[in-house]
Coordinates of C-alpha atoms in Angstrom, one line a residue:
M5 CA 69.6 80.9 145.9
T6 CA 70.6 77.6 147.6
G7 CA 67.2 76.1 148.3
R8 CA 65.3 73.6 146.2
I9 CA 63.7 74.7 142.9
T10 CA 60.8 72.8 141.4
L11 CA 59.7 73.2 137.8
V12 CA 56.0 72.5 137.2
G13 CA 55.7 71.5 133.5
P14 CA 55.8 68.8 131.0
A15 CA 58.5 66.2 130.8
H16 CA 58.8 62.8 129.1
P17 CA 56.6 61.0 128.0
Y18 CA 55.2 64.3 126.8
K19 CA 56.8 65.3 123.5
G20 CA 58.0 68.5 121.8
G21 CA 59.8 71.6 122.7
G22 CA 58.0 72.2 125.9
A23 CA 59.0 69.0 127.5
R24 CA 62.6 69.4 126.2
H25 CA 62.8 72.9 127.6
T26 CA 61.6 71.9 131.1
T27 CA 63.9 68.9 131.2
E28 CA 67.0 70.8 129.9
L29 CA 66.3 73.6 132.3
A30 CA 66.3 71.1 135.2
H31 CA 69.5 69.6 134.0
R32 CA 71.2 73.0 133.8
L33 CA 70.0 74.2 137.2
S34 CA 71.2 70.9 138.8
A35 CA 74.6 71.1 137.0
S36 CA 75.0 74.6 138.5
G37 CA 74.7 73.1 142.0
R38 CA 71.0 73.8 142.7
E39 CA 68.8 71.1 144.1
T40 CA 66.1 70.8 141.4
G41 CA 63.0 68.7 140.7
I42 CA 60.3 68.5 138.0
E43 CA 56.6 68.2 138.9
S44 CA 55.1 66.9 135.6
W45 CA 51.8 65.5 134.4
R46 CA 50.2 62.2 134.0
A47 CA 47.4 63.9 132.1
Q48 CA 48.1 67.5 130.9
Y49 CA 45.3 68.4 128.5
P50 CA 41.8 67.0 127.6
A51 CA 42.1 65.3 124.2
A52 CA 39.3 67.6 122.9
L53 CA 41.5 70.6 123.5
Y54 CA 44.7 69.1 122.2
P55 CA 43.9 67.2 119.0
G56 CA 47.5 66.1 118.3
Q57 CA 49.6 63.3 119.8
Q58 CA 50.5 64.2 123.4
T59 CA 53.0 61.6 124.4
I60 CA 55.8 59.4 122.8
A61 CA 57.4 56.1 123.8
D62 CA 61.1 57.1 123.5
P63 CA 62.6 60.2 125.1
E64 CA 64.1 62.8 122.8
G65 CA 66.8 63.7 125.3
E66 CA 68.1 62.5 128.7
P67 CA 65.2 62.4 131.2
F68 CA 65.7 64.2 134.5
P69 CA 65.9 61.7 137.3
D70 CA 64.0 63.7 140.0
T71 CA 60.7 63.9 138.1
R72 CA 57.2 63.2 139.6
R73 CA 54.2 62.7 137.3
E74 CA 51.1 63.1 139.5
L75 CA 49.3 66.2 138.2
A76 CA 46.1 65.5 136.1
W77 CA 43.8 68.1 134.5
Y78 CA 40.8 66.1 135.9
R79 CA 41.9 66.0 139.5
P80 CA 41.6 69.4 141.2
D81 CA 42.1 67.9 144.6
G82 CA 45.6 66.8 143.4
W83 CA 46.4 70.4 142.4
W84 CA 46.0 71.7 145.9
R85 CA 47.8 68.7 147.5
T86 CA 50.7 69.2 145.2
G87 CA 50.9 72.9 146.1
R88 CA 50.9 72.0 149.9
R89 CA 53.8 69.6 149.3
L90 CA 55.8 72.1 147.2
A91 CA 55.3 74.7 149.9
A92 CA 56.9 72.4 152.4
T93 CA 59.8 71.3 150.1
S94 CA 60.7 74.1 147.7
D95 CA 62.0 77.6 148.0
L96 CA 61.1 78.5 144.4
V97 CA 58.3 77.0 142.2
V98 CA 58.4 77.8 138.5
L99 CA 55.1 77.3 136.6
T100 CA 55.8 76.8 132.9
L101 CA 52.9 78.3 131.0
F102 CA 52.2 77.1 127.4
S103 CA 48.4 77.5 127.3
P104 CA 45.5 79.0 129.3
V105 CA 44.2 75.4 129.6
Q106 CA 46.9 74.9 132.3
V107 CA 45.8 77.9 134.4
P108 CA 43.0 76.3 136.5
A109 CA 45.5 73.7 137.6
Y110 CA 48.2 76.3 138.3
L111 CA 45.7 78.3 140.4
G112 CA 45.0 75.2 142.4
V113 CA 48.7 74.6 142.9
L114 CA 49.1 78.2 144.0
A115 CA 46.2 77.9 146.5
G116 CA 47.9 74.9 148.0
I117 CA 51.2 76.8 148.3
R118 CA 49.6 79.9 149.9
S119 CA 47.6 77.8 152.3
R120 CA 50.7 77.0 154.3
R121 CA 51.0 79.9 156.8
G122 CA 54.4 81.5 157.1
G123 CA 55.8 79.7 154.1
G124 CA 58.5 81.5 152.1
T125 CA 58.0 79.7 148.8
R126 CA 58.2 82.1 145.8
V127 CA 56.3 81.3 142.6
V128 CA 57.4 82.4 139.2
A129 CA 55.4 82.1 135.9
L130 CA 57.7 81.2 133.0
C131 CA 55.6 82.1 130.0
H132 CA 56.4 80.3 126.7
N133 CA 53.3 82.0 125.4
V134 CA 51.6 84.7 127.5
L135 CA 48.5 84.3 125.4
P136 CA 47.8 81.9 122.5
H137 CA 48.4 82.9 118.9
E138 CA 44.7 82.2 118.3
R139 CA 43.0 83.4 121.5
R140 CA 39.6 83.5 123.1
A141 CA 38.2 86.2 125.5
V142 CA 38.4 83.7 128.4
D143 CA 42.1 83.2 127.7
V144 CA 42.9 86.8 128.7
S145 CA 40.9 86.5 132.0
L146 CA 42.6 83.2 132.9
V147 CA 46.2 84.4 132.3
R148 CA 45.6 87.7 134.0
A149 CA 44.3 85.8 137.1
L150 CA 47.5 83.7 137.2
L151 CA 50.0 86.5 136.5
R152 CA 48.5 88.7 139.2
R153 CA 48.9 85.9 141.8
V154 CA 52.5 84.9 141.3
D155 CA 55.6 86.6 142.6
G156 CA 57.3 87.2 139.3
V157 CA 57.0 86.6 135.5
L158 CA 59.5 85.7 132.9
T159 CA 58.9 85.9 129.2
H160 CA 61.1 85.1 126.1
S161 CA 60.8 88.4 124.2
A162 CA 60.3 92.1 124.8
E163 CA 57.1 91.9 122.9
Q164 CA 55.8 89.1 125.2
G165 CA 57.0 91.1 128.2
R166 CA 54.9 94.0 127.2
L167 CA 51.9 91.8 126.8
A168 CA 52.4 90.3 130.2
E169 CA 52.9 93.8 131.7
G170 CA 49.5 94.9 130.3
L171 CA 47.9 92.0 132.1
L172 CA 49.7 92.6 135.4
G173 CA 48.7 96.2 135.9
P174 CA 50.7 99.2 137.0
D175 CA 51.3 98.2 140.6
R176 CA 53.2 94.9 139.9
P177 CA 56.9 94.3 139.2
R178 CA 57.7 94.3 135.5
P179 CA 58.3 91.0 133.8
V180 CA 61.8 89.8 133.3
V181 CA 62.8 89.0 129.7
A182 CA 65.2 86.2 128.9
R183 CA 66.1 84.9 125.5
M184 CA 65.0 81.4 124.9
P185 CA 68.0 79.1 125.0
P186 CA 68.6 76.1 122.7
H187 CA 67.0 72.8 123.8
L188 CA 67.6 70.6 120.7
P189 CA 66.4 67.0 120.5
E190 CA 69.0 64.2 120.2
T191 CA 68.5 63.3 116.5
G192 CA 70.9 60.4 116.2
A193 CA 72.9 60.1 112.9
P194 CA 74.5 63.1 111.4
V195 CA 72.5 64.8 108.6
G196 CA 73.2 63.6 105.1
A197 CA 74.6 60.2 106.3
G198 CA 74.2 57.8 103.4
E199 CA 72.8 60.4 101.0
E200 CA 73.8 60.5 97.4
P201 CA 75.4 63.7 96.2
V202 CA 73.3 66.0 94.0
A203 CA 74.1 68.4 91.2
N204 CA 75.4 71.8 92.4
G205 CA 74.7 70.8 96.0
E206 CA 71.0 71.5 95.4
R207 CA 68.0 69.2 96.0
R208 CA 65.5 71.7 94.7
H209 CA 63.4 70.9 97.7
L210 CA 62.1 72.9 100.7
L211 CA 60.9 71.8 104.1
F212 CA 58.4 73.0 106.7
F213 CA 57.9 70.9 109.8
G214 CA 56.1 71.4 113.1
I215 CA 52.5 71.7 114.3
V216 CA 50.5 73.1 111.4
R217 CA 48.2 75.8 112.6
P218 CA 46.9 79.0 110.9
Y219 CA 49.5 81.3 112.6
K220 CA 52.3 79.2 111.2
G221 CA 51.5 80.5 107.7
V222 CA 51.7 77.3 105.6
D223 CA 49.0 78.8 103.4
V224 CA 51.2 81.8 102.8
L225 CA 54.0 79.4 101.9
L226 CA 51.9 77.6 99.3
R227 CA 50.9 80.9 97.7
A228 CA 54.6 82.0 97.6
L229 CA 55.6 78.7 96.1
A230 CA 53.1 79.2 93.3
E231 CA 54.1 82.8 92.8
G232 CA 57.9 82.9 93.2
A233 CA 59.7 79.6 93.5
P234 CA 61.2 78.0 90.3
E235 CA 58.8 75.5 88.9
D236 CA 61.1 72.5 89.6
V237 CA 61.2 73.3 93.3
T238 CA 59.1 71.0 95.6
L239 CA 58.0 71.3 99.2
T240 CA 57.4 68.9 102.1
V241 CA 55.0 70.0 104.9
A242 CA 55.6 67.6 107.8
G243 CA 53.8 67.7 111.2
E244 CA 50.5 67.4 113.0
F245 CA 47.7 69.2 111.2
W246 CA 45.3 70.7 113.7
G247 CA 42.0 70.5 111.9
G248 CA 43.3 68.2 109.2
S249 CA 45.1 68.9 105.9
G250 CA 42.0 69.2 103.8
D251 CA 42.0 73.0 103.4
L252 CA 45.7 73.2 102.6
T253 CA 45.4 70.3 100.1
A254 CA 42.5 72.1 98.4
L255 CA 44.5 75.3 98.3
A256 CA 47.5 73.6 96.7
K257 CA 45.2 72.2 94.0
E258 CA 43.7 75.7 93.5
L259 CA 47.1 77.2 93.1
G260 CA 48.3 74.6 90.7
V261 CA 51.1 73.3 93.0
A262 CA 49.6 70.1 94.3
D263 CA 52.1 68.0 92.3
R264 CA 54.9 69.9 94.0
V265 CA 53.8 69.6 97.6
R266 CA 53.8 66.5 99.8
F267 CA 51.9 66.6 103.1
H268 CA 53.4 64.3 105.7
E269 CA 50.8 64.1 108.5
G270 CA 51.7 63.2 112.0
Y271 CA 54.2 64.1 114.7
V272 CA 57.8 64.2 113.4
P273 CA 60.0 62.2 115.9
A274 CA 63.5 63.3 116.6
E275 CA 65.0 60.3 114.7
A276 CA 63.2 61.4 111.5
L277 CA 64.5 64.9 111.5
P278 CA 68.0 64.2 110.0
G279 CA 66.5 62.5 106.9
L280 CA 64.0 65.3 106.4
L281 CA 66.6 68.0 106.7
A282 CA 69.1 66.2 104.6
G283 CA 66.6 66.2 101.7
A284 CA 66.0 70.0 101.9
D285 CA 67.9 73.0 100.6
A286 CA 66.3 75.2 103.3
L287 CA 63.9 75.1 106.1
V288 CA 61.0 77.6 105.6
L289 CA 59.3 79.3 108.6
P290 CA 56.5 81.4 107.1
Y291 CA 55.0 82.3 110.5
R292 CA 52.4 85.1 110.7
T293 CA 53.2 85.5 114.4
A294 CA 55.8 83.9 116.7
T295 CA 57.1 84.0 120.2
A296 CA 60.2 81.8 120.1
T297 CA 61.1 78.6 118.2
Q298 CA 63.9 76.1 118.2
N299 CA 63.6 75.3 114.5
V300 CA 66.2 77.9 113.3
W301 CA 68.8 76.4 115.6
L302 CA 67.8 72.9 114.7
A303 CA 68.2 73.5 111.0
H304 CA 71.5 75.2 111.5
E305 CA 72.7 72.3 113.7
H306 CA 72.2 70.2 110.6
G307 CA 73.8 72.6 108.3
V308 CA 70.6 73.8 106.6
P309 CA 69.9 77.5 105.9
V310 CA 66.6 79.0 107.0
I311 CA 64.1 81.2 105.1
A312 CA 62.0 82.9 107.7
T313 CA 59.7 85.8 108.4
R314 CA 60.5 88.6 110.8
A315 CA 57.8 87.5 113.2
G316 CA 58.6 87.3 116.9
T317 CA 62.2 86.3 117.6
L318 CA 62.8 84.4 114.3
A319 CA 64.9 87.2 112.8
D320 CA 67.2 87.2 115.9
H321 CA 68.7 83.9 114.9
V322 CA 68.9 84.2 111.0
R323 CA 71.7 86.4 109.6
D324 CA 70.0 87.7 106.5
G325 CA 72.1 86.9 103.4
V326 CA 74.6 84.9 105.5
D327 CA 72.9 81.7 106.8
G328 CA 69.3 82.4 105.5
L329 CA 66.9 84.9 104.2
L330 CA 64.2 87.0 105.9
C331 CA 60.9 88.4 104.6
A332 CA 57.8 90.1 105.9
P333 CA 55.2 88.0 107.9
G334 CA 51.9 87.3 106.3
D335 CA 53.1 88.5 102.8
P336 CA 53.0 85.8 100.1
T337 CA 54.7 88.2 97.6
D338 CA 57.6 89.0 99.9
L339 CA 58.1 85.3 100.7
A340 CA 57.9 84.6 97.0
R341 CA 60.7 87.1 96.5
A342 CA 62.8 85.4 99.1
L343 CA 62.2 81.9 97.5
S344 CA 63.2 83.3 94.1
A345 CA 66.3 85.0 95.6
F346 CA 67.3 81.8 97.4
Y347 CA 67.4 79.9 94.1
E348 CA 69.6 82.4 92.3
P349 CA 72.7 80.5 91.0
G350 CA 75.2 79.8 93.8
V351 CA 73.0 81.2 96.6
P352 CA 72.0 77.8 98.3
A353 CA 75.6 76.7 98.5
R354 CA 76.7 80.1 99.8
L355 CA 74.1 80.2 102.5
R356 CA 74.8 76.7 103.5
G357 CA 78.4 77.6 103.8
G358 CA 77.5 80.4 106.2
V359 CA 75.6 78.1 108.6
R360 CA 77.2 77.5 112.0
P361 CA 75.8 75.4 114.9
V362 CA 74.8 77.2 118.0
D363 CA 76.9 77.3 121.2
A364 CA 74.2 76.6 123.8
G365 CA 76.3 77.2 126.9
P366 CA 76.2 81.0 127.0
Y367 CA 72.5 81.1 126.3
W368 CA 71.7 78.8 129.2
S369 CA 74.0 80.6 131.6
A370 CA 72.3 83.9 130.9
Y371 CA 68.8 82.3 131.0
T372 CA 69.2 80.6 134.4
D373 CA 70.7 83.8 135.8
R374 CA 67.6 85.8 134.5
L375 CA 65.2 83.2 135.9
L376 CA 66.7 83.3 139.3
S377 CA 66.6 87.1 139.3
V378 CA 62.9 87.3 138.9

């Protein structure tokens, strides 16, 4: 393809992995010689539907220069006008789907694109999540309506591909699956800079960070900490707590580990990550379910092993017994086993020695090829 590609999705000042992925994808497509633009949002979600912090002041990577920020969830007329403009300027439009909340706007953009007679613009849905981890009946209807109207669908795992295929129906082309590539934030100083050495290379401390929602399994981690981790091992849970931290605080007290757990509420900016990771022996990802995450690569980029469940694609990036440990999702006893095994003598140092940073180039080359094949 030699024509213009427009990615419709979040970019700075929106925060987090979604904005980083959209921006990095635009940079990679542009670097490969393809004219590329981003159609971002000035207002992506109603505050009532996204209780966390939506935007940040400082970008967590290099912004993409050809970025427009005109879409707003409360301006349906703007959705249609944007579609009309994209039909006149773009050969391929990629709708990046994170939540069914986006679907009405995307249907409006599609209506604008299709309203131009004789237009050859193709539309692809790039599904970070086909359906939410915690879903409602209306979510299925909304996503089905979108997927059946686009020309192609890309997902980040075979499991998500099968989910999308079920929504598409038997007469539509099968979704294309592409492994999520690394889109790591620029974190500044190297991990461990200025840190004092510790005995045996162990800090006796574990870390969880990211949005705290039920499917992330932080409650499972607290139960495992009480059941299987050595009593001198502590834990930091850092991130935005959807619904507040009250239930988890109460659970920690009930389990008798409240004095070993620190809840750090609020979005974790990129510049804070090196310090958090420097203070941890391992990053723990106790997810009940997952699609794809950057956190394994992010920990490894900073030399930190990962203890993760086999949910979603997590196990694809952790070499069990080499640079981390794996356990069953939703199983406090098996996670407790992994925590206990991690703190066997010499294991933290051995796993840290097995960590290697990811080479992003081949992932992105394969990913853009798959996207353009949809």
